[in-house]
Amino acid sequence: MKRFVCMVVLIFMAWGCAHYPKNSELSVYDITSGYRFDNLSASTDMDRLFIILTFSGGGTRAAALSYGVLETLRATRFEWQGTERSLLEEVDVISSVSGGSFTAAYYGLFQELIFKKFEKQFLYRDIEGELKSMVMNPGNWPILMSPDYSRTDLASDFYNRELFDKKRFDELIRVGQRPMIVINATDMSIGTSFSFVQSQFDPICSDLASVQIARAVTASSCFPVAFAPMTLNNYAGTCQFQEPLWVGSATKDMVLNPPRYARARALESYTDGVNRPYLHLLDGGVSDNIGLRGPLTSIRSTDPGLSVLRRINKGSIDHLVVIIVDAKTKQDSDMDKSPAPPGLEKVLFKISTVPLDNYSFDTVQALQAEFKNWKKDSANYENCKAILQGSCPDADMPFPSPKGLRFYPIYVGFDRIADSEKRRYFQNIDTSFHLPDKQVTDLRNIAKTLLEDSDEFQELKTLLNAK
């Protein structure tokens, strides 16, 4: 009996020492290596059509809506240089958060196989029930007692086995094909997006290649309270990292360009390995619930490694398509029918979702405003040119015209559903990782309808003579 008791105690102690898998150190900083957009090749030379997808948060609801968009793009066919292709093959970037990250990561890893396996492995599966069973399983309690292992790590291990075949980012590097999958979490300390790309890992001197895809997806979906934050080790100062040139000037732009200043300060904070030896990541929806902030910055600025604006200025992009897949809910509430204050559960839900929805709306508006400003600049240039030539026919404009660019901002969200009852049905679908089969199918179908009903999408199809 003594031996048995000792053996049990030793097992519990060993399990109690369970630890999250540490991200590896980067031996030497190299701006040309790792998971970066410039290291990924396009499937064709059709780079003049640049397509960005953004997948929002929202559990299985978001994953199913995103999957429906992928299905529709795959079914939209056109001919290029004598070969029939799909619009899905022309996607260059997918930026995702939370529930949408499951679809994005799965497609990034397995490409066409997503249409054979993802429905059974994830969409029509009770993921939430399986995770709860794991937490309630007494066999897992010892490892959950470890201060360095949490329910988040348990979920990550589950996704690693069941969904992503234990693949790491080195698999995406090895394949070397677009689209680039940008999985976004939130840095809990400074409240900004944290993206699983090598340029984000450079300041902390860490090698993204060794990180499991499941870890990134889990970090992206670590909803506060339900899951503990995910931890990364910060090795700053060990790999000879050099700050990008734009950071020095941006730190002086607090008044002239506050967003750029904030991005520079955030990057600098990662180089302080003494005061920030660890990073704690939460659900990506906390900082950006539609995954659009990163792409918006790349359209506005030449600072990021993945800068769409830099490619536009070089004349390599003629048509820019941004498809925003937003599974935002607007669930019915009866709290205003009673004088009693809402309970803690309702308060937590509201404070964690309402600001995100408002912030997401502002981001979409900012993207549309950016596109309008681009059109306005082109129109102003032509007006000035007409005035100049009217007064002095032989004169030339003192600067070149803005790059002629055609924008296709496409919003796939429940707010676009015209029928009020139908819109209400989708807006009240639960935020969880288990939905009835009918709701999953309905989400896939409404994604196709919303995408096809978009005027901009129809314009794009006309341009390509797509069916």
XYZ file of C-alpha atoms in Angstrom:
467
model
C 0.000 0.000 0.000
C 2.844 2.388 0.821
C 4.433 1.739 -2.555
C 1.119 2.306 -4.292
C 0.529 5.596 -2.467
C 4.068 6.764 -3.239
C 3.611 5.886 -6.893
C 0.331 7.846 -7.075
C 1.922 10.845 -5.357
C 4.871 10.780 -7.768
C 2.510 10.596 -10.767
C 0.533 13.576 -9.491
C 3.733 15.505 -8.865
C 4.988 14.751 -12.356
C 1.713 15.758 -13.928
C 1.635 18.808 -11.709
C 4.887 19.867 -13.357
C 3.235 19.902 -16.797
C 4.315 22.881 -18.862
C 3.105 24.659 -21.964
C 5.374 24.098 -25.011
C 7.862 26.942 -25.106
C 8.362 28.887 -28.310
C 11.932 28.468 -29.567
C 14.652 31.095 -29.615
C 15.745 32.648 -32.898
C 19.484 32.186 -33.286
C 20.107 35.122 -35.647
C 17.670 37.742 -36.919
C 17.269 37.465 -40.691
C 14.705 39.667 -42.427
C 14.753 37.422 -45.511
C 13.789 34.140 -43.837
C 10.765 32.760 -42.034
C 7.039 33.023 -42.571
C 6.787 36.321 -44.474
C 4.649 37.333 -47.426
C 7.649 38.014 -49.655
C 8.740 34.391 -49.214
C 5.449 33.004 -50.552
C 4.867 32.531 -54.259
C 1.591 33.127 -56.088
C -0.070 30.293 -57.986
C -0.083 32.430 -61.165
C 1.449 35.671 -62.426
C -1.947 37.317 -61.923
C -0.688 39.567 -59.136
C -2.563 42.555 -60.546
C -5.629 41.081 -58.877
C -4.925 41.146 -55.131
C -7.485 39.478 -52.860
C -7.609 39.778 -49.062
C -10.071 37.864 -46.881
C -10.763 38.717 -43.235
C -12.529 36.197 -40.991
C -14.191 37.406 -37.801
C -14.616 35.801 -34.414
C -17.746 34.029 -33.232
C -17.076 30.331 -32.570
C -18.497 27.764 -34.991
C -20.822 30.455 -36.348
C -17.830 32.410 -37.658
C -16.044 29.274 -38.881
C -19.115 28.152 -40.859
C -19.730 31.584 -42.404
C -16.060 31.798 -43.448
C -16.197 28.280 -44.843
C -19.248 29.231 -46.942
C -17.271 32.102 -48.473
C -14.400 29.738 -49.342
C -16.896 27.378 -50.966
C -18.340 30.198 -53.067
C -14.942 31.475 -54.189
C -13.948 27.931 -55.118
C -17.101 27.558 -57.219
C -16.533 30.878 -59.020
C -14.545 29.950 -62.123
C -12.819 32.012 -64.809
C -10.231 31.464 -67.516
C -6.698 32.814 -67.266
C -4.108 32.259 -70.001
C -6.090 29.355 -71.390
C -6.517 27.618 -68.023
C -9.688 27.525 -65.937
C -9.159 28.712 -62.373
C -11.191 29.568 -59.296
C -11.246 32.856 -57.406
C -10.144 30.964 -54.313
C -6.834 30.151 -56.009
C -6.193 33.891 -56.390
C -6.543 34.769 -52.675
C -3.305 36.345 -51.411
C -3.950 36.946 -47.701
C -6.372 35.626 -45.068
C -6.403 37.568 -41.796
C -8.417 35.932 -39.010
C -9.398 36.044 -35.363
C -10.989 33.562 -32.963
C -13.541 31.238 -34.603
C -12.541 32.376 -38.073
C -8.955 31.284 -37.381
C -9.971 27.606 -37.421
C -11.153 27.905 -41.025
C -8.214 30.073 -42.084
C -5.539 27.844 -40.527
C -7.116 24.642 -41.825
C -7.271 25.986 -45.367
C -3.729 27.338 -45.138
C -2.422 23.918 -44.130
C -4.523 21.553 -46.195
C -5.827 23.664 -49.109
C -8.403 21.665 -51.135
C -8.642 18.959 -48.455
C -10.647 21.398 -46.359
C -13.666 20.631 -48.554
C -13.394 16.921 -47.771
C -12.533 16.881 -44.070
C -13.322 20.163 -42.289
C -17.067 19.653 -42.042
C -16.733 16.360 -40.186
C -13.641 17.279 -38.185
C -14.926 20.639 -36.967
C -18.107 22.281 -38.283
C -20.582 19.483 -37.548
C -18.812 18.303 -34.416
C -19.478 19.047 -30.761
C -16.065 20.584 -30.108
C -17.326 22.400 -27.026
C -18.705 19.195 -25.499
C -15.461 17.335 -26.073
C -13.430 20.119 -24.466
C -15.733 20.155 -21.428
C -15.408 16.389 -21.100
C -11.641 16.713 -21.087
C -11.769 19.323 -18.329
C -14.152 17.176 -16.262
C -12.063 14.028 -16.762
C -10.308 13.292 -13.432
C -7.359 11.958 -15.404
C -6.607 15.505 -16.579
C -6.958 17.183 -13.207
C -3.338 16.631 -12.100
C -1.871 18.408 -15.150
C -4.435 21.199 -14.802
C -3.095 21.750 -11.272
C 0.221 22.869 -12.728
C 0.749 26.662 -12.616
C 2.307 26.408 -16.094
C -0.514 24.457 -17.751
C -4.156 25.524 -18.105
C -7.428 24.717 -19.867
C -6.042 26.741 -22.763
C -3.089 24.372 -23.136
C -5.455 21.397 -22.861
C -7.542 22.826 -25.714
C -4.406 23.492 -27.750
C -3.280 19.888 -27.362
C -6.748 18.726 -28.463
C -6.728 20.912 -31.599
C -3.165 19.818 -32.306
C -4.186 16.142 -32.375
C -7.686 16.314 -33.785
C -7.547 19.140 -36.347
C -4.081 20.196 -37.410
C -2.137 16.898 -37.512
C 0.522 18.353 -35.180
C 1.680 20.684 -37.969
C 3.878 23.678 -37.188
C 4.496 26.903 -39.053
C 7.502 25.336 -40.730
C 4.965 23.422 -42.832
C 3.559 26.681 -44.212
C 7.129 27.854 -44.857
C 7.979 24.599 -46.618
C 4.954 24.793 -48.933
C 5.748 28.449 -49.616
C 2.463 29.267 -51.347
C -0.105 32.005 -50.920
C -2.408 32.802 -49.314
C -0.518 34.010 -46.294
C -2.484 33.052 -43.186
C -2.323 35.791 -40.544
C -3.721 34.441 -37.277
C -4.324 37.266 -34.804
C -4.460 37.221 -31.004
C -4.379 40.135 -28.537
C -1.438 41.163 -26.373
C -3.097 41.358 -22.961
C -0.628 43.904 -21.524
C -0.838 46.583 -24.211
C -4.178 45.680 -25.825
C -2.915 45.497 -29.405
C -3.156 42.756 -32.011
C -0.432 40.132 -31.959
C -0.070 38.304 -35.281
C 1.545 34.909 -35.791
C 3.952 36.005 -38.521
C 7.739 36.094 -38.320
C 7.916 39.895 -38.375
C 5.927 39.885 -35.104
C 8.254 37.264 -33.594
C 11.471 39.039 -34.658
C 11.515 41.613 -31.800
C 11.121 38.838 -29.204
C 13.887 36.838 -30.924
C 11.674 33.804 -31.378
C 11.415 31.381 -34.282
C 7.803 31.087 -35.451
C 8.669 28.029 -37.563
C 8.703 25.797 -34.484
C 5.317 26.982 -33.148
C 2.379 24.620 -33.549
C -0.462 25.910 -35.715
C -2.829 24.797 -32.966
C -1.099 27.123 -30.481
C -1.725 30.111 -32.728
C -5.385 29.207 -33.278
C -5.905 28.605 -29.557
C -4.348 31.952 -28.661
C -6.573 33.617 -31.244
C -9.665 32.066 -29.620
C -8.783 32.442 -25.906
C -12.004 34.167 -24.924
C -11.518 35.994 -21.588
C -12.667 34.203 -18.412
C -13.583 30.979 -20.240
C -9.918 30.395 -21.129
C -6.682 31.512 -19.539
C -4.316 33.683 -21.596
C -1.645 31.854 -23.588
C 1.982 32.495 -22.672
C 4.945 33.116 -24.983
C 8.553 33.466 -23.847
C 10.304 36.699 -24.821
C 13.982 36.242 -25.747
C 14.547 39.871 -26.806
C 18.173 40.924 -27.059
C 19.583 37.521 -28.001
C 19.366 37.521 -31.836
C 20.827 40.877 -32.960
C 17.401 42.198 -33.945
C 17.420 45.605 -35.654
C 14.382 47.845 -35.527
C 12.906 48.750 -38.933
C 13.881 52.240 -40.076
C 10.320 53.551 -39.830
C 10.183 53.025 -36.055
C 12.630 55.833 -35.243
C 10.662 58.465 -37.133
C 7.288 57.094 -35.995
C 8.130 57.620 -32.312
C 8.248 61.354 -33.071
C 4.827 61.355 -34.771
C 2.515 61.208 -31.767
C 0.608 64.338 -32.858
C 0.938 64.019 -36.631
C 0.244 60.292 -36.887
C -1.004 58.734 -33.615
C -1.700 55.219 -35.023
C 1.823 54.988 -36.445
C 3.265 56.234 -33.151
C 1.284 53.585 -31.250
C 2.515 50.809 -33.564
C 6.114 51.913 -33.062
C 5.785 52.005 -29.274
C 4.176 48.557 -29.272
C 7.070 47.142 -31.296
C 9.614 48.765 -28.971
C 7.922 47.194 -25.950
C 8.735 43.722 -27.303
C 12.454 44.502 -27.379
C 12.449 44.947 -23.592
C 13.096 41.388 -22.509
C 13.952 42.487 -18.969
C 10.574 43.996 -18.130
C 8.575 41.776 -20.491
C 10.143 38.306 -20.278
C 6.736 36.759 -21.009
C 3.816 37.734 -23.233
C 0.233 36.774 -22.459
C -2.186 36.466 -25.355
C -5.981 36.653 -25.383
C -8.686 36.200 -28.006
C -7.878 38.236 -31.123
C -11.384 39.658 -31.078
C -10.546 41.749 -28.018
C -8.457 44.085 -30.178
C -10.037 43.492 -33.605
C -13.044 41.214 -33.990
C -13.014 41.113 -37.803
C -9.286 40.739 -38.460
C -9.259 43.909 -40.561
C -6.886 46.209 -38.650
C -3.738 44.597 -40.040
C -4.893 44.631 -43.689
C -6.121 48.211 -43.275
C -2.675 49.294 -42.042
C -1.044 47.486 -44.981
C -3.298 49.421 -47.393
C -2.570 52.763 -45.713
C 1.134 52.438 -44.960
C 4.439 51.286 -46.417
C 5.781 50.431 -42.936
C 4.694 46.767 -42.553
C 6.568 43.947 -44.212
C 3.286 43.018 -45.848
C 2.493 46.442 -47.348
C -0.214 46.489 -50.013
C 0.401 50.224 -50.480
C 4.028 49.586 -51.420
C 2.888 47.154 -54.104
C 0.280 49.619 -55.353
C 2.898 52.363 -55.599
C 5.128 50.047 -57.636
C 2.248 49.486 -60.046
C 1.956 45.756 -59.419
C -1.715 45.842 -58.303
C -4.591 47.063 -60.479
C -7.545 45.484 -58.661
C -7.716 45.271 -54.872
C -10.424 43.039 -53.389
C -11.130 42.983 -49.641
C -13.829 40.540 -48.508
C -14.841 41.068 -44.873
C -16.614 38.042 -43.380
C -18.337 39.277 -40.227
C -20.307 36.819 -38.073
C -21.304 39.543 -35.606
C -24.452 38.794 -33.608
C -27.157 41.040 -32.265
C -28.943 38.732 -29.900
C -32.350 39.631 -28.499
C -32.270 40.790 -24.897
C -34.954 41.236 -22.252
C -32.759 43.013 -19.708
C -34.472 46.369 -20.333
C -37.865 44.904 -19.407
C -36.983 44.597 -15.738
C -35.902 47.172 -13.139
C -33.504 44.624 -11.656
C -29.886 45.068 -12.786
C -28.528 42.357 -15.097
C -26.593 39.494 -13.529
C -22.848 39.039 -13.666
C -22.997 36.658 -16.661
C -24.943 39.139 -18.804
C -22.712 42.029 -17.758
C -19.541 40.108 -18.673
C -21.021 39.125 -22.033
C -22.029 42.684 -22.880
C -18.794 44.375 -21.867
C -16.818 41.787 -23.843
C -18.883 41.982 -27.044
C -20.557 45.383 -27.468
C -17.295 47.422 -27.629
C -15.878 44.872 -30.087
C -18.886 45.232 -32.394
C -18.687 49.031 -32.295
C -14.939 48.929 -32.950
C -15.473 46.543 -35.870
C -18.026 48.893 -37.411
C -15.531 51.770 -37.198
C -12.843 49.645 -38.875
C -15.115 48.795 -41.808
C -15.968 52.491 -42.144
C -12.263 53.351 -42.114
C -11.610 50.925 -44.965
C -14.456 52.364 -47.023
C -13.217 55.900 -46.303
C -9.732 54.908 -47.476
C -11.148 53.675 -50.769
C -13.219 56.853 -51.190
C -10.178 59.031 -50.527
C -8.232 57.144 -53.176
C -10.977 57.812 -55.724
C -11.172 61.447 -54.612
C -7.407 61.921 -55.108
C -7.652 60.571 -58.641
C -10.620 62.822 -59.440
C -8.872 65.876 -57.987
C -5.791 65.163 -60.063
C -7.817 64.982 -63.266
C -9.671 68.208 -62.370
C -6.417 70.061 -61.709
C -4.948 68.704 -64.928
C -7.983 69.952 -66.902
C -7.704 73.428 -65.337
C -3.968 73.588 -66.044
C -4.337 72.516 -69.666
C -7.233 74.920 -70.127
C -5.039 77.813 -69.021
C -1.729 76.592 -70.432
C -2.143 73.754 -72.962
C 1.574 72.983 -73.189
C 2.139 72.694 -69.441
C 2.653 69.393 -67.651
C 1.481 68.496 -64.155
C 4.336 68.862 -61.636
C 3.809 65.361 -60.251
C 2.552 62.015 -61.629
C -1.054 60.948 -61.303
C -2.132 58.635 -58.475
C -1.986 54.992 -59.402
C -5.175 53.996 -61.209
C -6.662 51.384 -58.932
C -10.015 49.648 -58.760
C -11.296 48.753 -55.281
C -13.798 46.043 -54.424
C -14.775 46.351 -50.736
C -17.148 43.440 -50.070
C -18.942 42.993 -46.745
C -20.413 39.595 -45.886
C -22.405 40.096 -42.681
C -25.864 39.489 -41.291
C -26.695 43.215 -41.361
C -26.902 42.873 -45.151
C -29.876 40.483 -44.957
C -32.929 42.413 -46.121
C -35.628 40.218 -44.595
C -35.961 41.205 -40.918
C -37.017 37.775 -39.628
C -34.242 36.037 -41.503
C -31.715 38.608 -40.289
C -32.921 38.139 -36.706
C -32.548 34.360 -37.029
C -28.881 34.575 -37.993
C -28.066 37.324 -35.501
C -29.369 35.136 -32.679
C -27.326 32.047 -33.513
C -25.318 31.138 -30.436
C -21.653 31.941 -29.938
C -20.255 28.521 -29.117
C -18.213 25.695 -30.591
C -21.238 23.483 -31.141
C -24.275 24.339 -33.260
C -27.151 22.264 -34.599
C -26.388 20.828 -38.030
C -29.143 22.893 -39.646
C -27.668 26.167 -38.386
C -24.223 25.255 -39.717
C -25.698 24.499 -43.136
C -27.760 27.704 -43.058
C -24.619 29.715 -42.306
C -22.786 28.188 -45.240
C -25.698 28.968 -47.546
C -26.210 32.558 -46.364
C -22.491 33.213 -46.943
C -22.955 32.319 -50.599
C -26.099 34.466 -50.874
C -24.518 37.524 -49.257
C -21.391 37.260 -51.388
C -23.329 36.805 -54.633
C -25.681 39.690 -53.757
C -22.765 42.121 -53.416
C -22.584 44.620 -56.277
C -18.797 44.742 -55.968
C -18.551 40.960 -56.235
C -20.668 41.004 -59.372
C -18.412 43.723 -60.820
C -15.396 41.540 -60.111
C -17.022 38.563 -61.809
C -17.831 40.720 -64.839
C -14.215 41.889 -65.026
C -12.988 38.282 -65.085
C -15.904 36.967 -67.145
C -16.360 34.532 -64.246
C -19.209 32.078 -63.815
